[in-house]
């Protein structure tokens, strides 16, 4: 299982933090000795800390900057990305 310490700075990821959460577009913006500061982009930008050794329920995929920008586009910001039945749906 991946942990937040596995995420690389300045790289975009689609992750699911736990079984009940929606899929989020995140990027690591700062790493300390014990934590990472992440920015979640959907539905609105929000920064939060996680411990390096804290597990990620599901690391869906790493995405390039172009794809991240498409996901951040106004049409996609209306709803949060949701995973259903192992498939990623982009509303």
PDB file of C-alpha atoms in Angstrom:
ATOM      1  CA  UNK A   1       0.000   0.000   0.000  1.00  0.00           C
ATOM      2  CA  UNK A   2       1.345   3.435  -0.947  1.00  0.00           C
ATOM      3  CA  UNK A   3       1.959   6.107   1.685  1.00  0.00           C
ATOM      4  CA  UNK A   4       2.043   9.879   1.438  1.00  0.00           C
ATOM      5  CA  UNK A   5       5.845   9.709   1.624  1.00  0.00           C
ATOM      6  CA  UNK A   6       5.821   7.946  -1.767  1.00  0.00           C
ATOM      7  CA  UNK A   7       4.402  11.033  -3.508  1.00  0.00           C
ATOM      8  CA  UNK A   8       6.909  13.232  -5.339  1.00  0.00           C
ATOM      9  CA  UNK A   9       6.890  17.045  -5.034  1.00  0.00           C
ATOM     10  CA  UNK A  10       5.447  19.062  -7.923  1.00  0.00           C
ATOM     11  CA  UNK A  11       3.702  16.004  -9.345  1.00  0.00           C
ATOM     12  CA  UNK A  12      -0.049  15.521  -9.718  1.00  0.00           C
ATOM     13  CA  UNK A  13      -1.873  12.436  -8.458  1.00  0.00           C
ATOM     14  CA  UNK A  14      -5.395  11.115  -8.297  1.00  0.00           C
ATOM     15  CA  UNK A  15      -5.802   9.553  -4.858  1.00  0.00           C
ATOM     16  CA  UNK A  16      -8.522   8.209  -2.614  1.00  0.00           C
ATOM     17  CA  UNK A  17      -7.642   8.892   1.029  1.00  0.00           C
ATOM     18  CA  UNK A  18     -10.045   6.304   2.487  1.00  0.00           C
ATOM     19  CA  UNK A  19     -12.831   3.967   1.398  1.00  0.00           C
ATOM     20  CA  UNK A  20     -15.515   6.595   2.022  1.00  0.00           C
ATOM     21  CA  UNK A  21     -13.822   9.540   0.294  1.00  0.00           C
ATOM     22  CA  UNK A  22     -14.038  10.765  -3.264  1.00  0.00           C
ATOM     23  CA  UNK A  23     -11.057  10.675  -5.590  1.00  0.00           C
ATOM     24  CA  UNK A  24      -9.015  13.868  -5.293  1.00  0.00           C
ATOM     25  CA  UNK A  25      -6.509  15.598  -7.547  1.00  0.00           C
ATOM     26  CA  UNK A  26      -3.513  16.469  -5.326  1.00  0.00           C
ATOM     27  CA  UNK A  27       0.046  17.695  -5.596  1.00  0.00           C
ATOM     28  CA  UNK A  28       2.837  17.725  -2.987  1.00  0.00           C
ATOM     29  CA  UNK A  29       3.918  21.324  -2.461  1.00  0.00           C
ATOM     30  CA  UNK A  30       6.274  20.860   0.505  1.00  0.00           C
ATOM     31  CA  UNK A  31       7.950  17.975   2.321  1.00  0.00           C
ATOM     32  CA  UNK A  32       9.347  18.135   5.858  1.00  0.00           C
ATOM     33  CA  UNK A  33      11.206  15.531   7.869  1.00  0.00           C
ATOM     34  CA  UNK A  34       7.935  13.928   9.035  1.00  0.00           C
ATOM     35  CA  UNK A  35       5.140  15.296   6.822  1.00  0.00           C
ATOM     36  CA  UNK A  36       4.046  16.405   3.379  1.00  0.00           C
ATOM     37  CA  UNK A  37       1.932  19.439   2.602  1.00  0.00           C
ATOM     38  CA  UNK A  38      -0.522  18.617  -0.158  1.00  0.00           C
ATOM     39  CA  UNK A  39      -2.804  20.800  -2.221  1.00  0.00           C
ATOM     40  CA  UNK A  40      -6.132  19.294  -3.202  1.00  0.00           C
ATOM     41  CA  UNK A  41      -7.577  20.964  -6.302  1.00  0.00           C
ATOM     42  CA  UNK A  42     -11.126  19.649  -6.512  1.00  0.00           C
ATOM     43  CA  UNK A  43     -13.736  20.869  -5.820  1.00  0.00           C
ATOM     44  CA  UNK A  44     -11.739  23.880  -4.524  1.00  0.00           C
ATOM     45  CA  UNK A  45      -8.061  24.351  -3.663  1.00  0.00           C
ATOM     46  CA  UNK A  46      -7.294  23.299  -0.099  1.00  0.00           C
ATOM     47  CA  UNK A  47      -3.934  22.609   1.566  1.00  0.00           C
ATOM     48  CA  UNK A  48      -3.460  19.906   4.210  1.00  0.00           C
ATOM     49  CA  UNK A  49      -0.667  17.995   5.962  1.00  0.00           C
ATOM     50  CA  UNK A  50      -0.233  14.215   6.101  1.00  0.00           C
ATOM     51  CA  UNK A  51       2.441  12.123   7.799  1.00  0.00           C
ATOM     52  CA  UNK A  52       4.984  10.551   5.437  1.00  0.00           C
ATOM     53  CA  UNK A  53       4.201   7.054   6.748  1.00  0.00           C
ATOM     54  CA  UNK A  54       0.415   7.514   6.615  1.00  0.00           C
ATOM     55  CA  UNK A  55      -1.097   5.067   4.097  1.00  0.00           C
ATOM     56  CA  UNK A  56      -3.078   6.156   1.058  1.00  0.00           C
ATOM     57  CA  UNK A  57      -6.155   3.976   0.618  1.00  0.00           C
ATOM     58  CA  UNK A  58      -5.766   4.046  -3.166  1.00  0.00           C
ATOM     59  CA  UNK A  59      -3.194   5.760  -5.363  1.00  0.00           C
ATOM     60  CA  UNK A  60      -5.253   5.822  -8.551  1.00  0.00           C
ATOM     61  CA  UNK A  61      -2.608   7.260 -10.865  1.00  0.00           C
ATOM     62  CA  UNK A  62      -0.001   9.926 -11.491  1.00  0.00           C
ATOM     63  CA  UNK A  63      -1.201  12.486 -14.024  1.00  0.00           C
ATOM     64  CA  UNK A  64       0.733  14.977 -16.128  1.00  0.00           C
ATOM     65  CA  UNK A  65       0.280  18.732 -15.850  1.00  0.00           C
ATOM     66  CA  UNK A  66      -1.873  18.947 -18.992  1.00  0.00           C
ATOM     67  CA  UNK A  67      -4.334  16.365 -17.645  1.00  0.00           C
ATOM     68  CA  UNK A  68      -4.378  18.083 -14.235  1.00  0.00           C
ATOM     69  CA  UNK A  69      -5.242  21.393 -15.909  1.00  0.00           C
ATOM     70  CA  UNK A  70      -8.070  19.731 -17.835  1.00  0.00           C
ATOM     71  CA  UNK A  71      -9.452  18.293 -14.603  1.00  0.00           C
ATOM     72  CA  UNK A  72      -9.271  21.729 -12.983  1.00  0.00           C
ATOM     73  CA  UNK A  73     -11.190  23.370 -15.847  1.00  0.00           C
ATOM     74  CA  UNK A  74     -14.449  25.100 -14.822  1.00  0.00           C
ATOM     75  CA  UNK A  75     -16.658  22.359 -16.276  1.00  0.00           C
ATOM     76  CA  UNK A  76     -15.002  19.745 -14.081  1.00  0.00           C
ATOM     77  CA  UNK A  77     -14.987  21.812 -10.885  1.00  0.00           C
ATOM     78  CA  UNK A  78     -18.748  21.532 -10.497  1.00  0.00           C
ATOM     79  CA  UNK A  79     -18.536  18.042  -9.050  1.00  0.00           C
ATOM     80  CA  UNK A  80     -15.923  15.993  -7.249  1.00  0.00           C
ATOM     81  CA  UNK A  81     -14.338  13.090  -9.105  1.00  0.00           C
ATOM     82  CA  UNK A  82     -15.889   9.828  -8.010  1.00  0.00           C
ATOM     83  CA  UNK A  83     -14.719   6.263  -8.363  1.00  0.00           C
ATOM     84  CA  UNK A  84     -17.353   3.588  -8.812  1.00  0.00           C
ATOM     85  CA  UNK A  85     -16.742  -0.094  -9.268  1.00  0.00           C
ATOM     86  CA  UNK A  86     -13.017   0.451  -9.764  1.00  0.00           C
ATOM     87  CA  UNK A  87     -13.622   2.913 -12.624  1.00  0.00           C
ATOM     88  CA  UNK A  88     -12.813   6.602 -12.622  1.00  0.00           C
ATOM     89  CA  UNK A  89     -15.653   8.826 -13.749  1.00  0.00           C
ATOM     90  CA  UNK A  90     -14.947  12.409 -14.777  1.00  0.00           C
ATOM     91  CA  UNK A  91     -18.213  14.347 -14.751  1.00  0.00           C
TER      92      UNK A  91
END
